[in-house]
């Protein structure tokens, strides 16, 4: 036997679960139904990744020997048609678990299905990729660990309050692993920053006026005096001049975030990186 077919010697009634993907959905439905018949009433035998007529014939032969039901989730039209035809010819009960709902979707929403197997698995993979990216962004936020610079898809650099963290999180939800590094005159940037390809890094700049405004509001929120050095024009100009030197040394593209929403800046970053990498 192949492709995930399991044979279990048992006196239970047998249901063959057939799918052009993993078959988890079909097995779950069959188990749910089986619980209505004193639970554990059936022996479920999964046949995953059915791709051609040979796979169907294999299941038909086994189901015929055990006088079983075939429950299936097949979205490839030709394969579904062949299974229905062969089951009818052999007098085997075959139940399509998707088609009734699929047809309801088509009638109500006036759309045609993709008829592509494994799409649910792709969605699951995307979900876990986003979760991994979010965890990465948290771990390598604010220059906490310079190793993240080498491992990231995108590295953001800039002075404090240039939206590095919100951008990192937003991009992480898009599936990008992002590290961000604050640029502070008194602290040398990690050497890793100068070892990565220039098209992997983006510098974030802002006008002095806007940064002064943002920092004053930040100090107020923290219950501190707005006249603190952190928000002074002199300090801001020093930081911006320093960050400009670092960005030139890195050779990375630069975005002015002064009057941009996080979403807008994130889209610009993605566009810039795509254009840089296509060269």
Short mmCIF file of C-alpha atoms in Angstrom, two decimals, residues 98-197:
data_model
loop_
_atom_site.label_atom_id
_atom_site.label_comp_id
_atom_site.label_asym_id
_atom_site.label_seq_id
_atom_site.Cartn_x
_atom_site.Cartn_y
_atom_site.Cartn_z
CA UNK A 98 -17.42 18.98 0.03
CA UNK A 99 -19.69 19.19 -2.99
CA UNK A 100 -23.02 20.17 -1.33
CA UNK A 101 -21.41 23.13 0.43
CA UNK A 102 -19.30 23.95 -2.63
CA UNK A 103 -22.43 24.18 -4.78
CA UNK A 104 -24.15 26.36 -2.17
CA UNK A 105 -21.18 28.75 -2.27
CA UNK A 106 -21.36 28.86 -6.06
CA UNK A 107 -25.10 29.60 -6.12
CA UNK A 108 -25.11 32.15 -3.33
CA UNK A 109 -21.85 34.01 -4.06
CA UNK A 110 -21.90 33.62 -7.86
CA UNK A 111 -18.27 32.49 -7.94
CA UNK A 112 -16.43 29.46 -9.26
CA UNK A 113 -14.14 27.44 -6.96
CA UNK A 114 -10.42 27.10 -7.73
CA UNK A 115 -10.53 23.30 -7.81
CA UNK A 116 -7.00 23.24 -6.38
CA UNK A 117 -6.02 20.71 -3.71
CA UNK A 118 -3.93 21.55 -0.60
CA UNK A 119 -5.12 25.19 -0.39
CA UNK A 120 -6.08 24.79 3.28
CA UNK A 121 -2.60 23.49 4.00
CA UNK A 122 -1.15 26.55 2.24
CA UNK A 123 -3.29 28.81 4.43
CA UNK A 124 -2.04 27.01 7.53
CA UNK A 125 1.56 27.41 6.36
CA UNK A 126 1.02 31.14 5.83
CA UNK A 127 -0.44 31.48 9.30
CA UNK A 128 2.51 29.81 10.97
CA UNK A 129 4.92 31.84 8.84
CA UNK A 130 3.30 35.04 10.12
CA UNK A 131 3.45 33.82 13.72
CA UNK A 132 7.14 33.02 13.31
CA UNK A 133 7.75 36.47 11.80
CA UNK A 134 5.96 38.21 14.68
CA UNK A 135 8.00 36.28 17.23
CA UNK A 136 11.13 37.25 15.31
CA UNK A 137 10.19 40.95 15.31
CA UNK A 138 9.60 40.90 19.08
CA UNK A 139 12.89 39.11 19.75
CA UNK A 140 14.97 41.45 17.60
CA UNK A 141 13.19 44.72 18.36
CA UNK A 142 15.19 47.83 19.23
CA UNK A 143 18.60 46.25 18.56
CA UNK A 144 18.31 43.78 21.45
CA UNK A 145 20.31 41.10 19.68
CA UNK A 146 22.56 42.01 16.70
CA UNK A 147 22.33 38.43 15.41
CA UNK A 148 18.86 39.29 14.19
CA UNK A 149 20.37 41.69 11.64
CA UNK A 150 21.94 38.78 9.77
CA UNK A 151 18.82 36.60 9.99
CA UNK A 152 16.20 39.19 9.05
CA UNK A 153 14.43 39.65 5.72
CA UNK A 154 14.33 43.40 6.39
CA UNK A 155 16.39 45.58 8.73
CA UNK A 156 15.04 49.00 9.73
CA UNK A 157 17.37 51.69 11.08
CA UNK A 158 16.65 55.19 12.38
CA UNK A 159 16.61 57.43 15.42
CA UNK A 160 14.12 56.99 18.23
CA UNK A 161 10.43 57.63 17.32
CA UNK A 162 10.67 56.95 13.60
CA UNK A 163 8.10 54.13 13.85
CA UNK A 164 10.63 51.28 13.71
CA UNK A 165 8.72 49.01 16.08
CA UNK A 166 5.20 49.57 14.63
CA UNK A 167 6.62 49.02 11.14
CA UNK A 168 8.38 45.85 12.26
CA UNK A 169 5.12 44.44 13.62
CA UNK A 170 3.10 45.47 10.59
CA UNK A 171 5.61 43.88 8.20
CA UNK A 172 5.76 40.78 10.40
CA UNK A 173 2.00 40.36 9.89
CA UNK A 174 2.81 40.28 6.17
CA UNK A 175 5.21 37.40 6.82
CA UNK A 176 8.51 39.34 6.80
CA UNK A 177 11.12 38.73 9.49
CA UNK A 178 12.14 42.22 10.58
CA UNK A 179 14.88 43.44 12.89
CA UNK A 180 15.23 47.10 13.81
CA UNK A 181 18.25 48.98 15.10
CA UNK A 182 18.10 52.39 16.83
CA UNK A 183 20.77 54.86 15.79
CA UNK A 184 22.19 56.74 18.78
CA UNK A 185 25.35 58.89 18.55
CA UNK A 186 26.73 57.52 21.82
CA UNK A 187 26.29 53.88 20.77
CA UNK A 188 28.10 52.33 17.82
CA UNK A 189 25.78 50.36 15.54
CA UNK A 190 26.40 46.60 15.38
CA UNK A 191 29.04 45.53 12.86
CA UNK A 192 26.49 43.14 11.36
CA UNK A 193 24.73 46.18 9.90
CA UNK A 194 27.62 46.76 7.51
CA UNK A 195 27.84 43.12 6.45
CA UNK A 196 24.32 42.65 5.09
CA UNK A 197 23.32 43.45 1.47
#
